Amino acid sequence: MLKVEDIGVRYGSTQAVRSASFEVRAGEITALVGSNGAGKTTTLKAIVGLASLSKGTVFLDGKALRRPVPERLVRRGIVLVPEGRQIFVTMTVEENLRLAELAAPKGKAQEGRWTRDDVYERFASLARRRTTSAGALSGGEQQQLAIARALVANPRLILLDEPSFGLAPQLVDQLFVHLGELRDSGTAILLVEQNALRAIDLADRAYVMSQGTVRRHAGGDHDRVKEELINAYLGPAERQEADGV
Ligand SMILES: Nc1ncnc2c1ncn2[C@@H]1O[C@H](COP(=O)(O)OP(=O)(O)OP(=O)(O)O)[C@@H](O)[C@H]1O
Ligand SMILES: [Mg+2]
């Protein structure tokens, strides 16, 4: 579905992404894990056009995305839930969800589609706070609303940047269950998570990002990915040796 081919992103003199290559397949959860500052968020931003590429190409359904624009990608069923919730704080929970529904791709089969009711069924605290303005929700509730907004937009691919951030452990458990359900209902997920081992265990395919680099490999081999993850958390000296830099 999505293929990222040797992309790079610079912020001035900072090379935030040096070379990232990986793929996201339909019907799968793909995890992208790695230490702080590795370039994960920047990679997600680059995919939807919120950061510009200094090199490389992103392919969607086999076609190069020439100039990605976030709104246009939403219409094509690709939604990013950014790090740090981006919800409309002056609108109520219900209004936030309604607005997100408007962005849903047109003409997609209704079956398997997430409705507001589905969201309320699964996120009880959102149901209780339907008419509350989003700015008055707790941090964890805002995080749930951000995810719920993406779900009612009915994406075929959802890019999640640390969705468990700020959630109480019990809600993290629920979130991981929801993500599994979402995948099983046919939505592909690209998951960036600090809960790295948990994300890898849930994922069908996993990649480790280290110092701006993601290498394509047999992403289904979880033991190998975990080994790579441990290496990525080792000091730079060991890593450079391993990289042959
Ligand atoms: N807007 C920006 N301007 C300048 N540098 C940036 C910007 N955003 C990120 N960077 C830098 O790019 C690098 C990668 O950052 P990024 O946010 O992609 O990392 P990350 O893997 O998502 O980290 P974390 O796990 O902490 O969220 C970091 O060195 C960061 O300081
Ligand atoms: Mg990040």
PDB file of N, CA, C and O in Angstrom, residues 146-206:
ATOM      1  N   ALA A 146      -8.433  12.319  19.864  1.00  0.00           N
ATOM      2  CA  ALA A 146      -7.606  12.456  18.653  1.00  0.00           C
ATOM      3  C   ALA A 146      -7.642  11.162  17.836  1.00  0.00           C
ATOM      4  O   ALA A 146      -7.753  11.179  16.608  1.00  0.00           O
ATOM      5  N   ILE A 147      -7.568  10.024  18.528  1.00  0.00           N
ATOM      6  CA  ILE A 147      -7.610   8.731  17.839  1.00  0.00           C
ATOM      7  C   ILE A 147      -9.007   8.499  17.264  1.00  0.00           C
ATOM      8  O   ILE A 147      -9.164   8.075  16.110  1.00  0.00           O
ATOM      9  N   ALA A 148     -10.024   8.829  18.059  1.00  0.00           N
ATOM     10  CA  ALA A 148     -11.406   8.643  17.617  1.00  0.00           C
ATOM     11  C   ALA A 148     -11.698   9.473  16.366  1.00  0.00           C
ATOM     12  O   ALA A 148     -12.378   9.019  15.443  1.00  0.00           O
ATOM     13  N   ARG A 149     -11.165  10.665  16.326  1.00  0.00           N
ATOM     14  CA  ARG A 149     -11.350  11.533  15.149  1.00  0.00           C
ATOM     15  C   ARG A 149     -10.801  10.849  13.895  1.00  0.00           C
ATOM     16  O   ARG A 149     -11.412  10.883  12.837  1.00  0.00           O
ATOM     17  N   ALA A 150      -9.633  10.255  14.058  1.00  0.00           N
ATOM     18  CA  ALA A 150      -9.030   9.572  12.907  1.00  0.00           C
ATOM     19  C   ALA A 150      -9.884   8.378  12.491  1.00  0.00           C
ATOM     20  O   ALA A 150     -10.059   8.104  11.307  1.00  0.00           O
ATOM     21  N   LEU A 151     -10.458   7.681  13.476  1.00  0.00           N
ATOM     22  CA  LEU A 151     -11.232   6.480  13.155  1.00  0.00           C
ATOM     23  C   LEU A 151     -12.502   6.798  12.381  1.00  0.00           C
ATOM     24  O   LEU A 151     -12.847   6.095  11.427  1.00  0.00           O
ATOM     25  N   VAL A 152     -13.208   7.874  12.769  1.00  0.00           N
ATOM     26  CA  VAL A 152     -14.453   8.175  12.066  1.00  0.00           C
ATOM     27  C   VAL A 152     -14.181   8.763  10.673  1.00  0.00           C
ATOM     28  O   VAL A 152     -15.085   8.821   9.847  1.00  0.00           O
ATOM     29  N   ALA A 153     -12.941   9.187  10.438  1.00  0.00           N
ATOM     30  CA  ALA A 153     -12.580   9.621   9.080  1.00  0.00           C
ATOM     31  C   ALA A 153     -12.429   8.391   8.179  1.00  0.00           C
ATOM     32  O   ALA A 153     -12.185   8.521   6.985  1.00  0.00           O
ATOM     33  N   ASN A 154     -12.577   7.221   8.788  1.00  0.00           N
ATOM     34  CA  ASN A 154     -12.635   5.962   8.049  1.00  0.00           C
ATOM     35  C   ASN A 154     -11.441   5.719   7.130  1.00  0.00           C
ATOM     36  O   ASN A 154     -11.602   5.496   5.937  1.00  0.00           O
ATOM     37  N   PRO A 155     -10.244   5.770   7.686  1.00  0.00           N
ATOM     38  CA  PRO A 155      -9.058   5.650   6.844  1.00  0.00           C
ATOM     39  C   PRO A 155      -8.789   4.220   6.386  1.00  0.00           C
ATOM     40  O   PRO A 155      -9.253   3.265   7.011  1.00  0.00           O
ATOM     41  N   ARG A 156      -8.062   4.062   5.260  1.00  0.00           N
ATOM     42  CA  ARG A 156      -7.569   2.725   4.938  1.00  0.00           C
ATOM     43  C   ARG A 156      -6.191   2.556   5.538  1.00  0.00           C
ATOM     44  O   ARG A 156      -5.722   1.448   5.771  1.00  0.00           O
ATOM     45  N   LEU A 157      -5.539   3.688   5.801  1.00  0.00           N
ATOM     46  CA  LEU A 157      -4.243   3.636   6.481  1.00  0.00           C
ATOM     47  C   LEU A 157      -4.209   4.746   7.518  1.00  0.00           C
ATOM     48  O   LEU A 157      -4.470   5.905   7.204  1.00  0.00           O
ATOM     49  N   ILE A 158      -3.904   4.377   8.741  1.00  0.00           N
ATOM     50  CA  ILE A 158      -3.825   5.365   9.810  1.00  0.00           C
ATOM     51  C   ILE A 158      -2.389   5.386  10.334  1.00  0.00           C
ATOM     52  O   ILE A 158      -1.791   4.343  10.578  1.00  0.00           O
ATOM     53  N   LEU A 159      -1.825   6.592  10.411  1.00  0.00           N
ATOM     54  CA  LEU A 159      -0.473   6.752  10.923  1.00  0.00           C
ATOM     55  C   LEU A 159      -0.594   7.279  12.346  1.00  0.00           C
ATOM     56  O   LEU A 159      -1.126   8.369  12.556  1.00  0.00           O
ATOM     57  N   LEU A 160      -0.147   6.513  13.313  1.00  0.00           N
ATOM     58  CA  LEU A 160      -0.328   6.885  14.723  1.00  0.00           C
ATOM     59  C   LEU A 160       1.019   7.213  15.344  1.00  0.00           C
ATOM     60  O   LEU A 160       1.906   6.361  15.382  1.00  0.00           O
ATOM     61  N   ASP A 161       1.144   8.445  15.843  1.00  0.00           N
ATOM     62  CA  ASP A 161       2.397   8.839  16.482  1.00  0.00           C
ATOM     63  C   ASP A 161       2.225   8.787  18.001  1.00  0.00           C
ATOM     64  O   ASP A 161       1.635   9.669  18.597  1.00  0.00           O
ATOM     65  N   GLU A 162       2.735   7.735  18.598  1.00  0.00           N
ATOM     66  CA  GLU A 162       2.676   7.523  20.043  1.00  0.00           C
ATOM     67  C   GLU A 162       1.269   7.666  20.617  1.00  0.00           C
ATOM     68  O   GLU A 162       1.024   8.512  21.486  1.00  0.00           O
ATOM     69  N   PRO A 163       0.363   6.826  20.157  1.00  0.00           N
ATOM     70  CA  PRO A 163      -1.024   6.941  20.618  1.00  0.00           C
ATOM     71  C   PRO A 163      -1.197   6.633  22.103  1.00  0.00           C
ATOM     72  O   PRO A 163      -2.167   7.079  22.701  1.00  0.00           O
ATOM     73  N   SER A 164      -0.266   5.915  22.711  1.00  0.00           N
ATOM     74  CA  SER A 164      -0.442   5.553  24.120  1.00  0.00           C
ATOM     75  C   SER A 164       0.104   6.627  25.048  1.00  0.00           C
ATOM     76  O   SER A 164      -0.050   6.537  26.261  1.00  0.00           O
ATOM     77  N   PHE A 165       0.710   7.651  24.474  1.00  0.00           N
ATOM     78  CA  PHE A 165       1.329   8.695  25.296  1.00  0.00           C
ATOM     79  C   PHE A 165       0.303   9.351  26.228  1.00  0.00           C
ATOM     80  O   PHE A 165      -0.741   9.809  25.779  1.00  0.00           O
ATOM     81  N   GLY A 166       0.600   9.357  27.518  1.00  0.00           N
ATOM     82  CA  GLY A 166      -0.278  10.022  28.481  1.00  0.00           C
ATOM     83  C   GLY A 166      -1.486   9.213  28.905  1.00  0.00           C
ATOM     84  O   GLY A 166      -2.299   9.705  29.670  1.00  0.00           O
ATOM     85  N   LEU A 167      -1.616   7.990  28.400  1.00  0.00           N
ATOM     86  CA  LEU A 167      -2.765   7.173  28.803  1.00  0.00           C
ATOM     87  C   LEU A 167      -2.415   6.337  30.034  1.00  0.00           C
ATOM     88  O   LEU A 167      -1.293   5.846  30.159  1.00  0.00           O
ATOM     89  N   ALA A 168      -3.405   6.171  30.911  1.00  0.00           N
ATOM     90  CA  ALA A 168      -3.224   5.291  32.064  1.00  0.00           C
ATOM     91  C   ALA A 168      -3.045   3.857  31.568  1.00  0.00           C
ATOM     92  O   ALA A 168      -3.555   3.512  30.499  1.00  0.00           O
ATOM     93  N   PRO A 169      -2.294   3.026  32.336  1.00  0.00           N
ATOM     94  CA  PRO A 169      -1.992   1.664  31.876  1.00  0.00           C
ATOM     95  C   PRO A 169      -3.201   0.880  31.373  1.00  0.00           C
ATOM     96  O   PRO A 169      -3.125   0.190  30.356  1.00  0.00           O
ATOM     97  N   GLN A 170      -4.325   1.027  32.070  1.00  0.00           N
ATOM     98  CA  GLN A 170      -5.522   0.283  31.676  1.00  0.00           C
ATOM     99  C   GLN A 170      -6.002   0.721  30.284  1.00  0.00           C
ATOM    100  O   GLN A 170      -6.434  -0.102  29.476  1.00  0.00           O
ATOM    101  N   LEU A 171      -5.891   2.021  30.032  1.00  0.00           N
ATOM    102  CA  LEU A 171      -6.301   2.549  28.726  1.00  0.00           C
ATOM    103  C   LEU A 171      -5.318   2.148  27.632  1.00  0.00           C
ATOM    104  O   LEU A 171      -5.692   1.971  26.479  1.00  0.00           O
ATOM    105  N   VAL A 172      -4.046   2.002  28.019  1.00  0.00           N
ATOM    106  CA  VAL A 172      -3.059   1.544  27.050  1.00  0.00           C
ATOM    107  C   VAL A 172      -3.421   0.117  26.611  1.00  0.00           C
ATOM    108  O   VAL A 172      -3.412  -0.206  25.428  1.00  0.00           O
ATOM    109  N   ASP A 173      -3.809  -0.706  27.597  1.00  0.00           N
ATOM    110  CA  ASP A 173      -4.230  -2.071  27.274  1.00  0.00           C
ATOM    111  C   ASP A 173      -5.399  -2.040  26.300  1.00  0.00           C
ATOM    112  O   ASP A 173      -5.406  -2.753  25.296  1.00  0.00           O
ATOM    113  N   GLN A 174      -6.388  -1.209  26.608  1.00  0.00           N
ATOM    114  CA  GLN A 174      -7.567  -1.093  25.740  1.00  0.00           C
ATOM    115  C   GLN A 174      -7.179  -0.630  24.351  1.00  0.00           C
ATOM    116  O   GLN A 174      -7.669  -1.135  23.350  1.00  0.00           O
ATOM    117  N   LEU A 175      -6.291   0.372  24.314  1.00  0.00           N
ATOM    118  CA  LEU A 175      -5.858   0.923  23.035  1.00  0.00           C
ATOM    119  C   LEU A 175      -5.263  -0.168  22.150  1.00  0.00           C
ATOM    120  O   LEU A 175      -5.585  -0.293  20.971  1.00  0.00           O
ATOM    121  N   PHE A 176      -4.391  -1.006  22.756  1.00  0.00           N
ATOM    122  CA  PHE A 176      -3.755  -2.058  21.962  1.00  0.00           C
ATOM    123  C   PHE A 176      -4.792  -3.061  21.453  1.00  0.00           C
ATOM    124  O   PHE A 176      -4.671  -3.562  20.343  1.00  0.00           O
ATOM    125  N   VAL A 177      -5.809  -3.323  22.261  1.00  0.00           N
ATOM    126  CA  VAL A 177      -6.894  -4.201  21.801  1.00  0.00           C
ATOM    127  C   VAL A 177      -7.617  -3.552  20.614  1.00  0.00           C
ATOM    128  O   VAL A 177      -7.858  -4.191  19.583  1.00  0.00           O
ATOM    129  N   HIS A 178      -7.913  -2.256  20.755  1.00  0.00           N
ATOM    130  CA  HIS A 178      -8.595  -1.537  19.665  1.00  0.00           C
ATOM    131  C   HIS A 178      -7.783  -1.560  18.377  1.00  0.00           C
ATOM    132  O   HIS A 178      -8.325  -1.707  17.281  1.00  0.00           O
ATOM    133  N   LEU A 179      -6.477  -1.394  18.530  1.00  0.00           N
ATOM    134  CA  LEU A 179      -5.632  -1.361  17.332  1.00  0.00           C
ATOM    135  C   LEU A 179      -5.683  -2.701  16.605  1.00  0.00           C
ATOM    136  O   LEU A 179      -5.751  -2.753  15.381  1.00  0.00           O
ATOM    137  N   GLY A 180      -5.690  -3.785  17.397  1.00  0.00           N
ATOM    138  CA  GLY A 180      -5.804  -5.117  16.804  1.00  0.00           C
ATOM    139  C   GLY A 180      -7.133  -5.283  16.076  1.00  0.00           C
ATOM    140  O   GLY A 180      -7.189  -5.815  14.969  1.00  0.00           O
ATOM    141  N   GLU A 181      -8.194  -4.806  16.692  1.00  0.00           N
ATOM    142  CA  GLU A 181      -9.532  -4.885  16.087  1.00  0.00           C
ATOM    143  C   GLU A 181      -9.598  -4.087  14.797  1.00  0.00           C
ATOM    144  O   GLU A 181     -10.198  -4.512  13.809  1.00  0.00           O
ATOM    145  N   LEU A 182      -8.977  -2.927  14.860  1.00  0.00           N
ATOM    146  CA  LEU A 182      -8.988  -2.025  13.709  1.00  0.00           C
ATOM    147  C   LEU A 182      -8.295  -2.687  12.515  1.00  0.00           C
ATOM    148  O   LEU A 182      -8.790  -2.669  11.388  1.00  0.00           O
ATOM    149  N   ARG A 183      -7.162  -3.299  12.797  1.00  0.00           N
ATOM    150  CA  ARG A 183      -6.449  -4.036  11.758  1.00  0.00           C
ATOM    151  C   ARG A 183      -7.326  -5.162  11.218  1.00  0.00           C
ATOM    152  O   ARG A 183      -7.457  -5.342  10.008  1.00  0.00           O
ATOM    153  N   ASP A 184      -7.971  -5.880  12.131  1.00  0.00           N
ATOM    154  CA  ASP A 184      -8.786  -7.010  11.699  1.00  0.00           C
ATOM    155  C   ASP A 184      -9.989  -6.560  10.874  1.00  0.00           C
ATOM    156  O   ASP A 184     -10.542  -7.327  10.098  1.00  0.00           O
ATOM    157  N   SER A 185     -10.392  -5.292  11.064  1.00  0.00           N
ATOM    158  CA  SER A 185     -11.506  -4.785  10.264  1.00  0.00           C
ATOM    159  C   SER A 185     -11.010  -4.213   8.936  1.00  0.00           C
ATOM    160  O   SER A 185     -11.781  -3.650   8.165  1.00  0.00           O
ATOM    161  N   GLY A 186      -9.694  -4.344   8.666  1.00  0.00           N
ATOM    162  CA  GLY A 186      -9.190  -4.005   7.337  1.00  0.00           C
ATOM    163  C   GLY A 186      -8.429  -2.696   7.209  1.00  0.00           C
ATOM    164  O   GLY A 186      -8.010  -2.326   6.118  1.00  0.00           O
ATOM    165  N   THR A 187      -8.245  -1.992   8.333  1.00  0.00           N
ATOM    166  CA  THR A 187      -7.494  -0.734   8.273  1.00  0.00           C
ATOM    167  C   THR A 187      -6.013  -1.017   8.524  1.00  0.00           C
ATOM    168  O   THR A 187      -5.671  -1.672   9.505  1.00  0.00           O
ATOM    169  N   ALA A 188      -5.168  -0.530   7.638  1.00  0.00           N
ATOM    170  CA  ALA A 188      -3.729  -0.692   7.846  1.00  0.00           C
ATOM    171  C   ALA A 188      -3.256   0.377   8.831  1.00  0.00           C
ATOM    172  O   ALA A 188      -3.806   1.479   8.871  1.00  0.00           O
ATOM    173  N   ILE A 189      -2.274   0.026   9.635  1.00  0.00           N
ATOM    174  CA  ILE A 189      -1.793   0.940  10.682  1.00  0.00           C
ATOM    175  C   ILE A 189      -0.267   1.041  10.628  1.00  0.00           C
ATOM    176  O   ILE A 189       0.420   0.025  10.561  1.00  0.00           O
ATOM    177  N   LEU A 190       0.224   2.279  10.626  1.00  0.00           N
ATOM    178  CA  LEU A 190       1.651   2.495  10.833  1.00  0.00           C
ATOM    179  C   LEU A 190       1.772   3.095  12.223  1.00  0.00           C
ATOM    180  O   LEU A 190       1.293   4.201  12.484  1.00  0.00           O
ATOM    181  N   LEU A 191       2.384   2.327  13.123  1.00  0.00           N
ATOM    182  CA  LEU A 191       2.366   2.644  14.542  1.00  0.00           C
ATOM    183  C   LEU A 191       3.748   3.030  15.048  1.00  0.00           C
ATOM    184  O   LEU A 191       4.672   2.219  15.033  1.00  0.00           O
ATOM    185  N   VAL A 192       3.879   4.287  15.492  1.00  0.00           N
ATOM    186  CA  VAL A 192       5.098   4.725  16.165  1.00  0.00           C
ATOM    187  C   VAL A 192       4.816   4.677  17.655  1.00  0.00           C
ATOM    188  O   VAL A 192       3.811   5.222  18.102  1.00  0.00           O
ATOM    189  N   GLU A 193       5.647   3.979  18.411  1.00  0.00           N
ATOM    190  CA  GLU A 193       5.359   3.775  19.831  1.00  0.00           C
ATOM    191  C   GLU A 193       6.614   3.770  20.694  1.00  0.00           C
ATOM    192  O   GLU A 193       7.634   3.210  20.317  1.00  0.00           O
ATOM    193  N   GLN A 194       6.492   4.384  21.888  1.00  0.00           N
ATOM    194  CA  GLN A 194       7.558   4.257  22.883  1.00  0.00           C
ATOM    195  C   GLN A 194       7.488   2.888  23.554  1.00  0.00           C
ATOM    196  O   GLN A 194       8.501   2.365  23.990  1.00  0.00           O
ATOM    197  N   ASN A 195       6.273   2.335  23.628  1.00  0.00           N
ATOM    198  CA  ASN A 195       6.109   0.962  24.124  1.00  0.00           C
ATOM    199  C   ASN A 195       6.598   0.009  23.033  1.00  0.00           C
ATOM    200  O   ASN A 195       5.814  -0.718  22.426  1.00  0.00           O
ATOM    201  N   ALA A 196       7.920   0.024  22.817  1.00  0.00           N
ATOM    202  CA  ALA A 196       8.449  -0.598  21.611  1.00  0.00           C
ATOM    203  C   ALA A 196       8.191  -2.106  21.536  1.00  0.00           C
ATOM    204  O   ALA A 196       7.709  -2.610  20.521  1.00  0.00           O
ATOM    205  N   LEU A 197       8.476  -2.811  22.634  1.00  0.00           N
ATOM    206  CA  LEU A 197       8.340  -4.269  22.575  1.00  0.00           C
ATOM    207  C   LEU A 197       6.885  -4.670  22.375  1.00  0.00           C
ATOM    208  O   LEU A 197       6.570  -5.599  21.629  1.00  0.00           O
ATOM    209  N   ARG A 198       6.018  -3.925  23.033  1.00  0.00           N
ATOM    210  CA  ARG A 198       4.596  -4.202  22.918  1.00  0.00           C
ATOM    211  C   ARG A 198       4.114  -3.950  21.484  1.00  0.00           C
ATOM    212  O   ARG A 198       3.323  -4.715  20.935  1.00  0.00           O
ATOM    213  N   ALA A 199       4.599  -2.862  20.912  1.00  0.00           N
ATOM    214  CA  ALA A 199       4.216  -2.528  19.540  1.00  0.00           C
ATOM    215  C   ALA A 199       4.702  -3.610  18.568  1.00  0.00           C
ATOM    216  O   ALA A 199       3.974  -4.035  17.673  1.00  0.00           O
ATOM    217  N   ILE A 200       5.926  -4.088  18.807  1.00  0.00           N
ATOM    218  CA  ILE A 200       6.481  -5.129  17.932  1.00  0.00           C
ATOM    219  C   ILE A 200       5.650  -6.410  18.054  1.00  0.00           C
ATOM    220  O   ILE A 200       5.349  -7.071  17.066  1.00  0.00           O
ATOM    221  N   ASP A 201       5.265  -6.736  19.293  1.00  0.00           N
ATOM    222  CA  ASP A 201       4.476  -7.959  19.493  1.00  0.00           C
ATOM    223  C   ASP A 201       3.117  -7.878  18.806  1.00  0.00           C
ATOM    224  O   ASP A 201       2.609  -8.877  18.308  1.00  0.00           O
ATOM    225  N   LEU A 202       2.548  -6.698  18.778  1.00  0.00           N
ATOM    226  CA  LEU A 202       1.241  -6.528  18.139  1.00  0.00           C
ATOM    227  C   LEU A 202       1.371  -6.511  16.609  1.00  0.00           C
ATOM    228  O   LEU A 202       0.472  -6.942  15.894  1.00  0.00           O
ATOM    229  N   ALA A 203       2.513  -6.016  16.150  1.00  0.00           N
ATOM    230  CA  ALA A 203       2.670  -5.733  14.717  1.00  0.00           C
ATOM    231  C   ALA A 203       2.864  -6.986  13.870  1.00  0.00           C
ATOM    232  O   ALA A 203       3.317  -8.022  14.349  1.00  0.00           O
ATOM    233  N   ASP A 204       2.502  -6.861  12.605  1.00  0.00           N
ATOM    234  CA  ASP A 204       2.776  -7.913  11.631  1.00  0.00           C
ATOM    235  C   ASP A 204       4.172  -7.726  11.053  1.00  0.00           C
ATOM    236  O   ASP A 204       4.777  -8.658  10.523  1.00  0.00           O
ATOM    237  N   ARG A 205       4.665  -6.499  11.124  1.00  0.00           N
ATOM    238  CA  ARG A 205       5.917  -6.104  10.515  1.00  0.00           C
ATOM    239  C   ARG A 205       6.472  -4.981  11.369  1.00  0.00           C
ATOM    240  O   ARG A 205       5.702  -4.152  11.851  1.00  0.00           O
ATOM    241  N   ALA A 206       7.761  -4.975  11.616  1.00  0.00           N
ATOM    242  CA  ALA A 206       8.306  -3.923  12.469  1.00  0.00           C
ATOM    243  C   ALA A 206       9.658  -3.456  11.947  1.00  0.00           C
ATOM    244  O   ALA A 206      10.414  -4.232  11.367  1.00  0.00           O
TER     245      ALA A 206
END
